[in-house]
CSV table of C-alpha atoms in Angstrom, one decimal:
chain,number,residue,atom,x,y,z
A,1,MET,CA,-23.9,-16.8,-53.5
A,2,ARG,CA,-26.5,-14.0,-51.7
A,3,LYS,CA,-26.5,-16.3,-48.6
A,4,PHE,CA,-22.8,-17.1,-48.6
A,5,SER,CA,-22.4,-13.3,-48.8
A,6,ALA,CA,-24.8,-12.8,-45.7
A,7,ILE,CA,-23.4,-15.5,-44.1
A,8,LEU,CA,-19.2,-14.2,-45.0
A,9,CYS,CA,-20.7,-10.5,-43.4
A,10,LEU,CA,-22.5,-12.4,-40.1
A,11,GLY,CA,-19.1,-13.8,-39.7
A,12,LEU,CA,-17.0,-11.6,-40.1
A,13,PHE,CA,-19.4,-9.0,-37.7
A,14,GLY,CA,-19.2,-12.2,-35.3
A,15,ALA,CA,-15.2,-11.9,-35.4
A,16,LEU,CA,-15.3,-8.7,-35.0
A,17,ALA,CA,-17.7,-8.4,-32.2
A,18,LEU,CA,-15.3,-11.1,-30.0
A,19,PRO,CA,-13.3,-8.5,-29.0
A,20,ALA,CA,-15.7,-6.2,-27.8
A,21,GLN,CA,-17.3,-9.0,-25.6
A,22,ALA,CA,-13.5,-9.4,-24.3
A,23,ALA,CA,-14.1,-5.8,-22.9
A,24,ASP,CA,-16.0,-7.3,-20.6
A,25,VAL,CA,-13.1,-8.4,-18.5
A,26,ALA,CA,-11.2,-6.0,-17.3
A,27,VAL,CA,-8.5,-5.3,-14.5
A,28,LEU,CA,-8.1,-2.5,-11.5
A,29,ASP,CA,-5.7,-2.6,-8.2
A,30,TRP,CA,-7.9,-1.7,-5.5
A,31,ARG,CA,-4.8,-1.3,-3.3
A,32,GLN,CA,-3.1,1.1,-5.7
A,33,ALA,CA,-6.7,2.5,-6.2
A,34,LEU,CA,-6.9,3.4,-2.6
A,35,LEU,CA,-3.4,3.9,-1.7
A,36,THR,CA,-3.4,6.6,-4.4
A,37,SER,CA,-6.4,7.9,-3.2
A,38,ASP,CA,-6.3,11.3,-1.7
A,39,ALA,CA,-8.0,10.2,1.5
A,40,ALA,CA,-5.1,7.9,1.8
A,41,GLN,CA,-2.6,10.4,1.2
A,42,ARG,CA,-4.2,12.6,4.0
A,43,SER,CA,-4.0,9.7,6.1
A,44,MET,CA,-0.6,8.9,6.0
A,45,GLU,CA,0.3,12.8,6.2
A,46,GLN,CA,-1.7,12.2,10.0
A,47,MET,CA,-0.3,9.4,10.9
A,48,GLU,CA,3.7,10.7,10.0
A,49,SER,CA,2.6,13.7,12.3
A,50,ARG,CA,1.2,12.4,15.4
A,51,LEU,CA,4.4,9.8,15.2
A,52,SER,CA,7.2,12.1,13.9
A,53,GLY,CA,8.0,12.7,17.6
A,54,GLN,CA,8.6,9.0,18.6
A,55,GLN,CA,10.3,8.9,15.1
A,56,GLN,CA,12.6,11.5,15.9
A,57,GLU,CA,13.7,10.1,19.2
A,58,ALA,CA,13.5,6.0,17.7
A,59,GLN,CA,16.4,8.1,15.2
A,60,SER,CA,18.5,9.5,17.6
A,61,LEU,CA,18.8,6.0,19.5
A,62,GLY,CA,19.5,4.2,16.5
A,63,GLN,CA,22.2,6.6,15.8
A,64,GLU,CA,23.2,6.7,19.9
A,65,LEU,CA,23.0,3.0,20.2
A,66,GLN,CA,25.7,3.0,16.9
A,67,GLN,CA,28.3,5.4,18.6
A,68,LEU,CA,28.3,3.1,21.8
A,69,GLN,CA,28.6,0.1,19.8
A,70,GLN,CA,31.4,1.4,18.5
A,71,ARG,CA,33.0,2.4,21.8
A,72,LEU,CA,32.6,-0.6,22.9
A,73,GLN,CA,34.2,-2.6,20.2
A,74,GLN,CA,37.4,-0.4,20.4
A,75,GLY,CA,37.6,0.3,23.5
A,76,GLY,CA,39.4,-3.2,25.1
A,77,SER,CA,41.3,-1.2,27.5
A,78,LEU,CA,38.6,0.4,29.1
A,79,PRO,CA,38.1,0.0,32.9
A,80,ASP,CA,35.7,-2.3,33.6
A,81,ALA,CA,33.9,0.2,35.6
A,82,GLU,CA,33.8,2.2,32.5
A,83,ARG,CA,32.9,-1.2,30.1
A,84,GLN,CA,29.7,-2.0,32.6
A,85,ALA,CA,28.7,2.0,32.9
A,86,LEU,CA,28.6,1.8,28.6
A,87,LEU,CA,27.1,-1.5,28.6
A,88,GLN,CA,24.2,-0.8,30.8
A,89,GLU,CA,23.9,2.6,29.0
A,90,PHE,CA,23.7,0.5,25.4
A,91,GLN,CA,21.0,-2.0,26.8
A,92,GLN,CA,19.0,0.9,28.2
A,93,LYS,CA,18.9,2.8,25.2
A,94,GLY,CA,18.2,-0.7,23.3
A,95,SER,CA,15.3,-1.5,25.5
A,96,ARG,CA,14.0,1.9,24.8
A,97,PHE,CA,14.5,1.9,20.8
A,98,GLU,CA,12.6,-1.4,20.8
A,99,GLN,CA,9.7,0.2,22.9
A,100,LEU,CA,9.7,3.0,20.3
A,101,ARG,CA,9.6,0.8,17.8
A,102,GLN,CA,7.1,-1.1,18.5
A,103,GLN,CA,4.9,1.7,19.5
A,104,ILE,CA,5.3,3.3,16.0
A,105,PHE,CA,4.6,-0.4,14.3
A,106,GLU,CA,1.3,-0.2,16.5
A,107,GLU,CA,0.0,2.7,15.9
A,108,GLN,CA,0.8,2.3,11.5
A,109,MET,CA,-1.0,-0.4,12.1
A,110,ARG,CA,-4.1,0.9,13.9
A,111,SER,CA,-4.0,3.8,11.6
A,112,GLU,CA,-4.2,1.5,8.3
A,113,GLN,CA,-7.1,-0.3,9.8
A,114,ALA,CA,-9.3,2.8,10.9
A,115,PHE,CA,-8.7,4.2,7.5
A,116,LEU,CA,-9.3,0.6,5.7
A,117,ARG,CA,-12.9,0.4,7.7
A,118,GLU,CA,-13.6,4.2,6.6
A,119,ALA,CA,-12.2,3.6,2.9
A,120,GLU,CA,-14.2,0.4,2.2
A,121,PRO,CA,-18.0,1.5,1.5
A,122,LYS,CA,-16.5,4.2,-1.2
A,123,LEU,CA,-14.0,2.0,-2.6
A,124,GLU,CA,-17.0,-0.6,-2.7
A,125,ARG,CA,-19.0,2.3,-4.3
A,126,ALA,CA,-16.6,3.4,-6.8
A,127,VAL,CA,-15.8,0.1,-8.2
A,128,GLU,CA,-19.3,-0.7,-8.7
A,129,GLN,CA,-19.6,2.9,-10.8
A,130,VAL,CA,-16.5,1.3,-13.1
A,131,ILE,CA,-18.5,-1.8,-13.4
A,132,GLN,CA,-21.5,0.1,-14.4
A,133,ARG,CA,-20.3,2.1,-16.7
A,134,HIS,CA,-18.1,0.0,-18.8
A,135,GLY,CA,-20.1,-3.2,-18.6
A,136,VAL,CA,-17.4,-5.5,-17.1
A,137,GLN,CA,-18.5,-8.6,-16.0
A,138,VAL,CA,-15.4,-9.9,-15.0
A,139,LEU,CA,-12.7,-8.2,-12.5
A,140,VAL,CA,-9.4,-9.5,-11.9
A,141,GLU,CA,-6.5,-7.8,-10.1
A,142,PRO,CA,-3.2,-7.4,-11.8
A,143,GLN,CA,-1.6,-9.9,-10.2
A,144,GLY,CA,-4.1,-12.9,-10.9
A,145,VAL,CA,-4.1,-12.6,-15.2
A,146,LEU,CA,-1.5,-15.2,-16.2
A,147,HIS,CA,-2.0,-14.5,-19.7
A,148,SER,CA,-4.4,-12.4,-22.1
A,149,GLU,CA,-4.2,-12.4,-25.7
A,150,ILE,CA,-5.5,-9.0,-25.5
A,151,ASP,CA,-4.6,-5.3,-23.5
A,152,LEU,CA,-7.0,-5.8,-20.4
A,153,PRO,CA,-8.6,-2.4,-19.5
A,154,ASN,CA,-6.9,-1.2,-16.8
A,155,LEU,CA,-9.7,0.3,-14.7
A,156,THR,CA,-7.7,1.5,-11.3
A,157,ARG,CA,-6.8,5.2,-12.4
A,158,GLU,CA,-10.8,5.5,-12.7
A,159,VAL,CA,-11.5,4.3,-9.7
A,160,THR,CA,-9.2,6.3,-7.7
A,161,GLU,CA,-10.6,9.2,-9.5
A,162,ILE,CA,-14.1,8.5,-8.1
A,163,LEU,CA,-12.8,7.8,-4.3
A,164,ASN,CA,-11.1,11.3,-4.6
A,165,SER,CA,-14.4,13.0,-5.8
A,166,LEU,CA,-16.4,11.0,-3.0
A,167,ASN,CA,-14.7,12.5,-0.1
């Protein structure tokens, strides 16, 4: 009978230990951790500051293009010379708008790539610290988890906090 009680106790402890082993699996949204870090916010503010003039010009051109388009649509009785002048102005401003849009896009891409190159080693250190701290054996992205019977620890906020401390 004592053997049975001992086996039952061992079985019970083993069953209770299973959830603890499941904690060896955790979730990390590394993109969110990185993008919500202080360094990412500073980088975005700097980029927006550099691009503010171009963005304002593009916004202003967009409004002018809308007004020109409305005038062209409503101006069915405009003299040909005036209509041609409006069309030419519309095309010139449209070209400038597209050029600005492309420049802004390219600068945003360069800025993001530079930030990622700089932040990648820090992200790796932060993730390694969290993995060691929690004894994580398997780390998955939230989008990669199809089903879990238990709530997996989400380490994203902790990684962000470590990233902020590394700056």
